[in-house]
């Protein structure tokens, strides 16, 4: 018998010992970061960067496969007891000696997770991790000249790149409201002092928004540079237009943070994505009834919110709890009780 | 059924007002749910796992009587925790709001021969929706007992104290059979129904795993302590079964708890539904440890009003609920465990004997309300 077959036998036996739980349920008690466990990480430190941004140092579990500079990672963290998932760019270099990774988070107004991470997260906290992903990365072959065009927290994936790979000729144009809002400012200035980076800061409170035409004056050879741009959609849209007008679009790489803005309304178009049906729903009829009327096979039970026999994944949009008025927005892993939830705007129910 | 309807003094408006007041209590807890509650259930789960692990470890040496005693006691408590404070409550969706897939009603499996999926249907859906409605809520007497003076007596009922005792000892199997609606399904052609067969198979699988673990694998692992470990797990299962059976009997069976006729729930309003839960449940009074070991089902009344609120909140909710009972002049049935257990058993024995038909029929609440 091969060793893998042997190991899987042994594991089967262990499962018989621990049924109905799994061996991992017990191992998690002592070693949540071990190899083979669900991927998790432990927050080891929180370093303030600016008034509303902080860098979180995370020790990832043994299953972490490592990242490429510029990628992001999804983390799941419990805020007020509720697990919430968000994606953040990795800001640590890929060859960090101690094996830790960092994300740098800017607290956005009303952002549950970002505010929690920046202001309340404590070292020692266990978080859930996904493997890193994203194709906003540097190429294998080093380009001769590089331009980084960033704004606000769009600097975070680029910082991961700057810390990871040195180029001979790097220019950065970064926009932030005021000097003190520039994340990593002193580190950037150190790089400038070491002649490893040429930096232009645009302070939008005083200078106004960056006019893309000014690039000719700030970085005269911008069109020759391999460019990575990250920031608000407005900036990226104008950049894409500008680069394409000059016929050099293939040199521009962009990363968009898509804030999912859900407008909670009263009723909306409901999609039952597994069945492929779309119907209009008002804000007062339970989604269970809406689905059944549309001929979708809906699981149900008590029809009054007590048995949890009707829970179904909410894939997109928002619903309102008809008992409390509470709004639930779609997020990975969010299940709703269809018998007491009504559409609060367009939504997608996995049935 | 009692001759006099204990809710007859309430007007329709009062009942709806009561419903609104209960809704407000519920909303307040929901708004306040948070980090502390999540930490609570996580702590209970890891305590249970540690206790089970340690107890099973000690039982490896159960050939020595003190180890046997210690291990058996620990395992009994661990099994009770698994079924009561953890399993029952998670399967009610009480912790779904945490969005932790590991502590969720859709993924949880418990140390019990009834698969959680089936139990959720018969318990959460049937029992909690039709609480104490004769003919609809089979939890009343589990379909094997006579639970009300109004029900017709047959000589077979003479045996019900014995059934009840046997059911207590093998409660988890009783529940599995009950969740399968075995009595009904073993008849004639029903046995062949593919849906029933699939469910029966699932139960079979679960039983095999549970039995293999408790009565084969762990004893084998104990080597020379094979027999003592076997006896220990059997004892722990017995203790857990008798304990949960007792607690559950106290929930709806003691004297003073009302049962309802099928027609009385037609067109029931939210207020009336709440009222039925209030009159159809009974509590157990006692210490914090007592509440914990019953999985907070000692707060059965509160649990039936709000089955999906986190169990650790029932104690604080109980204070407010009790105040409402007083305000609306309703009887809050509660008492210490021995008293409630005795009361429930007393009823089982009493109803095993024939009785005169009660002279006054239960008033039909729905009709009365129309008149009021
Ligand atoms: S059908 Fe029972 S909770 Fe929705």
mmCIF file of N, CA and C in Angstrom, chain A residues 182-292:
data_model
loop_
_atom_site.group_PDB
_atom_site.id
_atom_site.type_symbol
_atom_site.label_atom_id
_atom_site.label_comp_id
_atom_site.label_asym_id
_atom_site.label_seq_id
_atom_site.Cartn_x
_atom_site.Cartn_y
_atom_site.Cartn_z
ATOM 1 N N UNK A 182 -1.128 60.664 3.077
ATOM 2 C CA UNK A 182 -0.365 59.760 2.214
ATOM 3 C C UNK A 182 0.113 58.569 3.037
ATOM 4 N N UNK A 183 -0.458 57.405 2.714
ATOM 5 C CA UNK A 183 -0.059 56.186 3.437
ATOM 6 C C UNK A 183 1.382 55.846 3.035
ATOM 7 N N UNK A 184 2.155 55.375 3.946
ATOM 8 C CA UNK A 184 3.581 54.998 3.727
ATOM 9 C C UNK A 184 4.451 56.197 3.356
ATOM 10 N N UNK A 185 4.086 57.403 3.775
ATOM 11 C CA UNK A 185 4.780 58.575 3.260
ATOM 12 C C UNK A 185 6.271 58.557 3.596
ATOM 13 N N UNK A 186 6.609 58.233 4.862
ATOM 14 C CA UNK A 186 8.029 58.332 5.204
ATOM 15 C C UNK A 186 8.841 57.265 4.480
ATOM 16 N N UNK A 187 8.240 56.090 4.300
ATOM 17 C CA UNK A 187 8.965 55.049 3.568
ATOM 18 C C UNK A 187 9.187 55.463 2.109
ATOM 19 N N UNK A 188 8.167 56.084 1.529
ATOM 20 C CA UNK A 188 8.306 56.552 0.149
ATOM 21 C C UNK A 188 9.433 57.579 0.051
ATOM 22 N N UNK A 189 9.464 58.469 1.027
ATOM 23 C CA UNK A 189 10.485 59.520 0.995
ATOM 24 C C UNK A 189 11.882 58.936 1.211
ATOM 25 N N UNK A 190 11.953 57.866 1.999
ATOM 26 C CA UNK A 190 13.245 57.184 2.147
ATOM 27 C C UNK A 190 13.712 56.628 0.808
ATOM 28 N N UNK A 191 12.784 56.046 0.078
ATOM 29 C CA UNK A 191 13.145 55.497 -1.234
ATOM 30 C C UNK A 191 13.629 56.602 -2.163
ATOM 31 N N UNK A 192 12.950 57.740 -2.060
ATOM 32 C CA UNK A 192 13.344 58.878 -2.886
ATOM 33 C C UNK A 192 14.762 59.312 -2.513
ATOM 34 N N UNK A 193 15.023 59.382 -1.185
ATOM 35 C CA UNK A 193 16.340 59.804 -0.720
ATOM 36 C C UNK A 193 17.429 58.845 -1.200
ATOM 37 N N UNK A 194 17.061 57.555 -1.255
ATOM 38 C CA UNK A 194 18.028 56.559 -1.742
ATOM 39 C C UNK A 194 18.099 56.505 -3.264
ATOM 40 N N UNK A 195 17.386 57.391 -3.913
ATOM 41 C CA UNK A 195 17.347 57.453 -5.391
ATOM 42 C C UNK A 195 16.759 56.182 -6.010
ATOM 43 N N UNK A 196 15.884 55.535 -5.277
ATOM 44 C CA UNK A 196 15.269 54.330 -5.834
ATOM 45 C C UNK A 196 13.915 54.645 -6.446
ATOM 46 N N UNK A 197 13.450 55.858 -6.255
ATOM 47 C CA UNK A 197 12.105 56.218 -6.699
ATOM 48 C C UNK A 197 12.049 57.714 -6.961
ATOM 49 N N UNK A 198 11.335 58.085 -8.046
ATOM 50 C CA UNK A 198 10.997 59.494 -8.223
ATOM 51 C C UNK A 198 9.517 59.639 -7.919
ATOM 52 N N UNK A 199 9.168 60.569 -7.069
ATOM 53 C CA UNK A 199 7.794 60.639 -6.572
ATOM 54 C C UNK A 199 7.187 62.016 -6.789
ATOM 55 N N UNK A 200 5.945 62.041 -7.280
ATOM 56 C CA UNK A 200 5.188 63.282 -7.309
ATOM 57 C C UNK A 200 3.932 63.074 -6.480
ATOM 58 N N UNK A 201 3.766 63.880 -5.458
ATOM 59 C CA UNK A 201 2.533 63.809 -4.676
ATOM 60 C C UNK A 201 1.580 64.867 -5.190
ATOM 61 N N UNK A 202 0.359 64.492 -5.446
ATOM 62 C CA UNK A 202 -0.670 65.461 -5.810
ATOM 63 C C UNK A 202 -1.607 65.581 -4.610
ATOM 64 N N UNK A 203 -1.646 66.736 -3.986
ATOM 65 C CA UNK A 203 -2.525 66.917 -2.818
ATOM 66 C C UNK A 203 -3.824 67.545 -3.290
ATOM 67 N N UNK A 204 -4.822 66.718 -3.412
ATOM 68 C CA UNK A 204 -6.036 67.151 -4.098
ATOM 69 C C UNK A 204 -6.808 68.236 -3.350
ATOM 70 N N UNK A 205 -6.632 68.349 -2.024
ATOM 71 C CA UNK A 205 -7.308 69.426 -1.296
ATOM 72 C C UNK A 205 -6.813 70.793 -1.774
ATOM 73 N N UNK A 206 -5.513 70.869 -2.089
ATOM 74 C CA UNK A 206 -4.958 72.149 -2.525
ATOM 75 C C UNK A 206 -4.771 72.204 -4.045
ATOM 76 N N UNK A 207 -4.325 71.108 -4.636
ATOM 77 C CA UNK A 207 -4.039 71.122 -6.078
ATOM 78 C C UNK A 207 -5.243 70.784 -6.943
ATOM 79 N N UNK A 208 -6.276 70.271 -6.334
ATOM 80 C CA UNK A 208 -7.419 69.799 -7.122
ATOM 81 C C UNK A 208 -7.129 68.408 -7.675
ATOM 82 N N UNK A 209 -8.161 67.825 -8.301
ATOM 83 C CA UNK A 209 -8.013 66.482 -8.863
ATOM 84 C C UNK A 209 -6.926 66.466 -9.930
ATOM 85 N N UNK A 210 -6.295 65.333 -10.063
ATOM 86 C CA UNK A 210 -5.241 65.212 -11.080
ATOM 87 C C UNK A 210 -5.855 65.303 -12.482
ATOM 88 N N UNK A 211 -5.341 66.250 -13.244
ATOM 89 C CA UNK A 211 -5.760 66.361 -14.645
ATOM 90 C C UNK A 211 -4.805 65.475 -15.438
ATOM 91 N N UNK A 212 -5.364 64.461 -16.108
ATOM 92 C CA UNK A 212 -4.514 63.447 -16.738
ATOM 93 C C UNK A 212 -3.570 64.069 -17.780
ATOM 94 N N UNK A 213 -3.992 65.215 -18.343
ATOM 95 C CA UNK A 213 -3.136 65.886 -19.339
ATOM 96 C C UNK A 213 -1.835 66.381 -18.701
ATOM 97 N N UNK A 214 -1.875 66.569 -17.371
ATOM 98 C CA UNK A 214 -0.664 67.049 -16.686
ATOM 99 C C UNK A 214 0.455 66.006 -16.674
ATOM 100 N N UNK A 215 0.106 64.764 -17.014
ATOM 101 C CA UNK A 215 1.125 63.712 -17.022
ATOM 102 C C UNK A 215 2.297 64.071 -17.931
ATOM 103 N N UNK A 216 1.981 64.728 -19.061
ATOM 104 C CA UNK A 216 3.033 65.119 -20.005
ATOM 105 C C UNK A 216 4.106 65.957 -19.311
ATOM 106 N N UNK A 217 3.633 66.763 -18.374
ATOM 107 C CA UNK A 217 4.580 67.649 -17.686
ATOM 108 C C UNK A 217 5.210 66.922 -16.483
ATOM 109 N N UNK A 218 4.403 66.087 -15.765
ATOM 110 C CA UNK A 218 4.939 65.393 -14.574
ATOM 111 C C UNK A 218 5.868 64.236 -14.956
ATOM 112 N N UNK A 219 5.448 63.462 -15.941
ATOM 113 C CA UNK A 219 6.240 62.310 -16.380
ATOM 114 C C UNK A 219 6.295 62.344 -17.905
ATOM 115 N N UNK A 220 7.201 63.138 -18.469
ATOM 116 C CA UNK A 220 7.174 63.347 -19.924
ATOM 117 C C UNK A 220 7.192 62.047 -20.723
ATOM 118 N N UNK A 221 7.878 61.035 -20.219
ATOM 119 C CA UNK A 221 7.956 59.795 -21.003
ATOM 120 C C UNK A 221 6.937 58.742 -20.572
ATOM 121 N N UNK A 222 5.808 59.201 -20.054
ATOM 122 C CA UNK A 222 4.831 58.246 -19.494
ATOM 123 C C UNK A 222 4.425 57.178 -20.503
ATOM 124 N N UNK A 223 4.341 57.562 -21.772
ATOM 125 C CA UNK A 223 3.825 56.614 -22.766
ATOM 126 C C UNK A 223 4.795 55.463 -23.014
ATOM 127 N N UNK A 224 6.054 55.667 -22.637
ATOM 128 C CA UNK A 224 7.030 54.595 -22.831
ATOM 129 C C UNK A 224 7.090 53.659 -21.638
ATOM 130 N N UNK A 225 6.405 54.029 -20.596
ATOM 131 C CA UNK A 225 6.541 53.270 -19.355
ATOM 132 C C UNK A 225 5.481 52.182 -19.218
ATOM 133 N N UNK A 226 5.877 51.070 -18.633
ATOM 134 C CA UNK A 226 4.920 50.040 -18.244
ATOM 135 C C UNK A 226 4.240 50.608 -16.996
ATOM 136 N N UNK A 227 2.921 50.746 -17.051
ATOM 137 C CA UNK A 227 2.243 51.481 -15.984
ATOM 138 C C UNK A 227 1.268 50.614 -15.200
ATOM 139 N N UNK A 228 1.300 50.767 -13.898
ATOM 140 C CA UNK A 228 0.326 50.126 -13.022
ATOM 141 C C UNK A 228 -0.466 51.211 -12.313
ATOM 142 N N UNK A 229 -1.767 51.203 -12.485
ATOM 143 C CA UNK A 229 -2.598 52.252 -11.907
ATOM 144 C C UNK A 229 -3.663 51.655 -11.011
ATOM 145 N N UNK A 230 -3.842 52.264 -9.857
ATOM 146 C CA UNK A 230 -4.863 51.775 -8.929
ATOM 147 C C UNK A 230 -5.434 52.941 -8.149
ATOM 148 N N UNK A 231 -6.739 53.013 -8.099
ATOM 149 C CA UNK A 231 -7.388 54.107 -7.380
ATOM 150 C C UNK A 231 -8.863 54.111 -7.697
ATOM 151 N N UNK A 232 -9.552 55.209 -7.419
ATOM 152 C CA UNK A 232 -10.988 55.271 -7.670
ATOM 153 C C UNK A 232 -11.311 55.111 -9.164
ATOM 154 N N UNK A 233 -12.535 54.664 -9.423
ATOM 155 C CA UNK A 233 -12.946 54.367 -10.790
ATOM 156 C C UNK A 233 -12.741 55.567 -11.721
ATOM 157 N N UNK A 234 -12.998 56.778 -11.235
ATOM 158 C CA UNK A 234 -12.880 57.973 -12.065
ATOM 159 C C UNK A 234 -11.478 58.114 -12.634
ATOM 160 N N UNK A 235 -10.494 57.936 -11.772
ATOM 161 C CA UNK A 235 -9.103 58.064 -12.198
ATOM 162 C C UNK A 235 -8.760 56.991 -13.239
ATOM 163 N N UNK A 236 -9.200 55.770 -12.981
ATOM 164 C CA UNK A 236 -8.855 54.673 -13.878
ATOM 165 C C UNK A 236 -9.543 54.832 -15.230
ATOM 166 N N UNK A 237 -10.787 55.308 -15.197
ATOM 167 C CA UNK A 237 -11.502 55.523 -16.459
ATOM 168 C C UNK A 237 -10.756 56.528 -17.336
ATOM 169 N N UNK A 238 -10.365 57.661 -16.725
ATOM 170 C CA UNK A 238 -9.667 58.674 -17.528
ATOM 171 C C UNK A 238 -8.318 58.150 -17.996
ATOM 172 N N UNK A 239 -7.653 57.385 -17.132
ATOM 173 C CA UNK A 239 -6.350 56.849 -17.536
ATOM 174 C C UNK A 239 -6.512 55.923 -18.740
ATOM 175 N N UNK A 240 -7.515 55.034 -18.652
ATOM 176 C CA UNK A 240 -7.710 54.096 -19.766
ATOM 177 C C UNK A 240 -7.982 54.840 -21.071
ATOM 178 N N UNK A 241 -8.785 55.886 -20.966
ATOM 179 C CA UNK A 241 -9.121 56.664 -22.151
ATOM 180 C C UNK A 241 -7.846 57.306 -22.714
ATOM 181 N N UNK A 242 -7.080 57.912 -21.817
ATOM 182 C CA UNK A 242 -5.866 58.616 -22.190
ATOM 183 C C UNK A 242 -4.869 57.667 -22.870
ATOM 184 N N UNK A 243 -4.634 56.530 -22.246
ATOM 185 C CA UNK A 243 -3.662 55.576 -22.783
ATOM 186 C C UNK A 243 -4.129 55.049 -24.144
ATOM 187 N N UNK A 244 -5.447 54.807 -24.238
ATOM 188 C CA UNK A 244 -5.918 54.233 -25.496
ATOM 189 C C UNK A 244 -5.871 55.294 -26.608
ATOM 190 N N UNK A 245 -6.149 56.552 -26.254
ATOM 191 C CA UNK A 245 -6.059 57.623 -27.260
ATOM 192 C C UNK A 245 -4.645 57.727 -27.825
ATOM 193 N N UNK A 246 -3.669 57.404 -26.962
ATOM 194 C CA UNK A 246 -2.285 57.487 -27.431
ATOM 195 C C UNK A 246 -1.787 56.148 -27.973
ATOM 196 N N UNK A 247 -2.716 55.196 -28.062
ATOM 197 C CA UNK A 247 -2.359 53.913 -28.665
ATOM 198 C C UNK A 247 -1.387 53.070 -27.862
ATOM 199 N N UNK A 248 -1.370 53.277 -26.537
ATOM 200 C CA UNK A 248 -0.429 52.492 -25.718
ATOM 201 C C UNK A 248 -1.158 51.738 -24.606
ATOM 202 N N UNK A 249 -2.410 51.412 -24.874
ATOM 203 C CA UNK A 249 -3.233 50.795 -23.824
ATOM 204 C C UNK A 249 -2.616 49.510 -23.272
ATOM 205 N N UNK A 250 -1.850 48.798 -24.117
ATOM 206 C CA UNK A 250 -1.292 47.521 -23.640
ATOM 207 C C UNK A 250 -0.258 47.743 -22.545
ATOM 208 N N UNK A 251 0.208 48.972 -22.364
ATOM 209 C CA UNK A 251 1.193 49.230 -21.300
ATOM 210 C C UNK A 251 0.534 49.569 -19.966
ATOM 211 N N UNK A 252 -0.789 49.707 -20.001
ATOM 212 C CA UNK A 252 -1.471 50.131 -18.770
ATOM 213 C C UNK A 252 -2.126 48.940 -18.079
ATOM 214 N N UNK A 253 -1.808 48.773 -16.806
ATOM 215 C CA UNK A 253 -2.439 47.712 -16.008
ATOM 216 C C UNK A 253 -3.220 48.385 -14.892
ATOM 217 N N UNK A 254 -4.479 48.026 -14.767
ATOM 218 C CA UNK A 254 -5.269 48.698 -13.732
ATOM 219 C C UNK A 254 -5.858 47.693 -12.761
ATOM 220 N N UNK A 255 -6.129 48.184 -11.574
ATOM 221 C CA UNK A 255 -6.801 47.372 -10.545
ATOM 222 C C UNK A 255 -7.921 48.231 -9.995
ATOM 223 N N UNK A 256 -9.134 47.682 -10.039
ATOM 224 C CA UNK A 256 -10.267 48.441 -9.510
ATOM 225 C C UNK A 256 -10.738 47.800 -8.221
ATOM 226 N N UNK A 257 -10.850 48.604 -7.197
ATOM 227 C CA UNK A 257 -11.533 48.130 -5.988
ATOM 228 C C UNK A 257 -12.998 48.368 -6.258
ATOM 229 N N UNK A 258 -13.767 47.302 -6.272
ATOM 230 C CA UNK A 258 -15.184 47.496 -6.542
ATOM 231 C C UNK A 258 -15.954 47.537 -5.248
ATOM 232 N N UNK A 259 -16.242 48.713 -4.773
ATOM 233 C CA UNK A 259 -17.077 48.726 -3.580
ATOM 234 C C UNK A 259 -18.481 48.328 -4.006
ATOM 235 N N UNK A 260 -19.017 47.274 -3.406
ATOM 236 C CA UNK A 260 -20.366 46.864 -3.790
ATOM 237 C C UNK A 260 -21.354 47.759 -3.067
ATOM 238 N N UNK A 261 -21.919 48.650 -3.812
ATOM 239 C CA UNK A 261 -22.874 49.549 -3.173
ATOM 240 C C UNK A 261 -24.269 49.016 -3.418
ATOM 241 N N UNK A 262 -24.900 48.614 -2.342
ATOM 242 C CA UNK A 262 -26.249 48.089 -2.460
ATOM 243 C C UNK A 262 -27.205 49.179 -2.012
ATOM 244 N N UNK A 263 -28.109 49.529 -2.885
ATOM 245 C CA UNK A 263 -29.105 50.519 -2.484
ATOM 246 C C UNK A 263 -30.333 49.749 -2.028
ATOM 247 N N UNK A 264 -30.598 49.826 -0.727
ATOM 248 C CA UNK A 264 -31.737 49.097 -0.193
ATOM 249 C C UNK A 264 -33.009 49.861 -0.495
ATOM 250 N N UNK A 265 -33.847 49.277 -1.311
ATOM 251 C CA UNK A 265 -35.097 49.934 -1.651
ATOM 252 C C UNK A 265 -36.278 49.127 -1.138
ATOM 253 N N UNK A 266 -37.378 49.264 -1.790
ATOM 254 C CA UNK A 266 -38.597 48.605 -1.387
ATOM 255 C C UNK A 266 -39.023 47.721 -2.545
ATOM 256 N N UNK A 267 -38.776 46.441 -2.432
ATOM 257 C CA UNK A 267 -39.098 45.559 -3.537
ATOM 258 C C UNK A 267 -38.065 45.687 -4.645
ATOM 259 N N UNK A 268 -38.192 44.841 -5.646
ATOM 260 C CA UNK A 268 -37.240 44.898 -6.749
ATOM 261 C C UNK A 268 -37.324 43.635 -7.578
ATOM 262 N N UNK A 269 -36.398 43.536 -8.502
ATOM 263 C CA UNK A 269 -36.391 42.391 -9.398
ATOM 264 C C UNK A 269 -35.649 41.234 -8.728
ATOM 265 N N UNK A 270 -36.332 40.110 -8.587
ATOM 266 C CA UNK A 270 -35.708 38.966 -7.930
ATOM 267 C C UNK A 270 -35.311 37.920 -8.964
ATOM 268 N N UNK A 271 -34.052 37.520 -8.907
ATOM 269 C CA UNK A 271 -33.567 36.480 -9.804
ATOM 270 C C UNK A 271 -33.395 35.195 -9.009
ATOM 271 N N UNK A 272 -33.981 34.110 -9.498
ATOM 272 C CA UNK A 272 -33.731 32.798 -8.895
ATOM 273 C C UNK A 272 -32.703 32.134 -9.796
ATOM 274 N N UNK A 273 -31.430 32.284 -9.428
ATOM 275 C CA UNK A 273 -30.386 32.003 -10.397
ATOM 276 C C UNK A 273 -30.240 30.533 -10.754
ATOM 277 N N UNK A 274 -30.553 29.621 -9.824
ATOM 278 C CA UNK A 274 -30.399 28.213 -10.153
ATOM 279 C C UNK A 274 -31.455 27.783 -11.175
ATOM 280 N N UNK A 275 -32.627 28.396 -11.092
ATOM 281 C CA UNK A 275 -33.731 28.045 -11.981
ATOM 282 C C UNK A 275 -33.732 28.928 -13.225
ATOM 283 N N UNK A 276 -33.078 30.080 -13.101
ATOM 284 C CA UNK A 276 -33.026 31.000 -14.225
ATOM 285 C C UNK A 276 -34.300 31.794 -14.409
ATOM 286 N N UNK A 277 -34.982 32.083 -13.307
ATOM 287 C CA UNK A 277 -36.223 32.862 -13.416
ATOM 288 C C UNK A 277 -36.023 34.244 -12.810
ATOM 289 N N UNK A 278 -36.645 35.224 -13.403
ATOM 290 C CA UNK A 278 -36.600 36.568 -12.849
ATOM 291 C C UNK A 278 -38.016 37.115 -12.770
ATOM 292 N N UNK A 279 -38.367 37.609 -11.579
ATOM 293 C CA UNK A 279 -39.719 38.164 -11.415
ATOM 294 C C UNK A 279 -39.648 39.438 -10.597
ATOM 295 N N UNK A 280 -40.678 40.246 -10.697
ATOM 296 C CA UNK A 280 -40.768 41.461 -9.894
ATOM 297 C C UNK A 280 -41.375 41.136 -8.549
ATOM 298 N N UNK A 281 -40.818 41.726 -7.492
ATOM 299 C CA UNK A 281 -41.366 41.476 -6.160
ATOM 300 C C UNK A 281 -41.606 42.801 -5.469
ATOM 301 N N UNK A 282 -42.685 42.867 -4.696
ATOM 302 C CA UNK A 282 -42.886 44.088 -3.918
ATOM 303 C C UNK A 282 -42.128 43.937 -2.601
ATOM 304 N N UNK A 283 -42.147 44.977 -1.792
ATOM 305 C CA UNK A 283 -41.338 44.971 -0.580
ATOM 306 C C UNK A 283 -42.022 44.325 0.606
ATOM 307 N N UNK A 284 -43.202 43.749 0.398
ATOM 308 C CA UNK A 284 -43.946 43.219 1.542
ATOM 309 C C UNK A 284 -44.215 41.721 1.429
ATOM 310 N N UNK A 285 -44.026 41.141 0.255
ATOM 311 C CA UNK A 285 -44.324 39.721 0.076
ATOM 312 C C UNK A 285 -43.073 38.887 0.340
ATOM 313 N N UNK A 286 -43.207 37.854 1.170
ATOM 314 C CA UNK A 286 -42.039 37.014 1.445
ATOM 315 C C UNK A 286 -41.493 36.398 0.157
ATOM 316 N N UNK A 287 -40.183 36.297 0.081
ATOM 317 C CA UNK A 287 -39.552 35.730 -1.111
ATOM 318 C C UNK A 287 -39.955 34.279 -1.325
ATOM 319 N N UNK A 288 -40.332 33.608 -0.250
ATOM 320 C CA UNK A 288 -40.803 32.235 -0.372
ATOM 321 C C UNK A 288 -42.047 32.194 -1.272
ATOM 322 N N UNK A 289 -42.980 33.101 -1.000
ATOM 323 C CA UNK A 289 -44.205 33.165 -1.803
ATOM 324 C C UNK A 289 -43.889 33.586 -3.230
ATOM 325 N N UNK A 290 -43.004 34.570 -3.359
ATOM 326 C CA UNK A 290 -42.642 35.054 -4.695
ATOM 327 C C UNK A 290 -42.088 33.891 -5.521
ATOM 328 N N UNK A 291 -41.192 33.127 -4.911
ATOM 329 C CA UNK A 291 -40.577 32.014 -5.620
ATOM 330 C C UNK A 291 -41.595 30.957 -5.986
ATOM 331 N N UNK A 292 -42.444 30.603 -5.039
ATOM 332 C CA UNK A 292 -43.431 29.556 -5.297
ATOM 333 C C UNK A 292 -44.396 29.971 -6.404
#
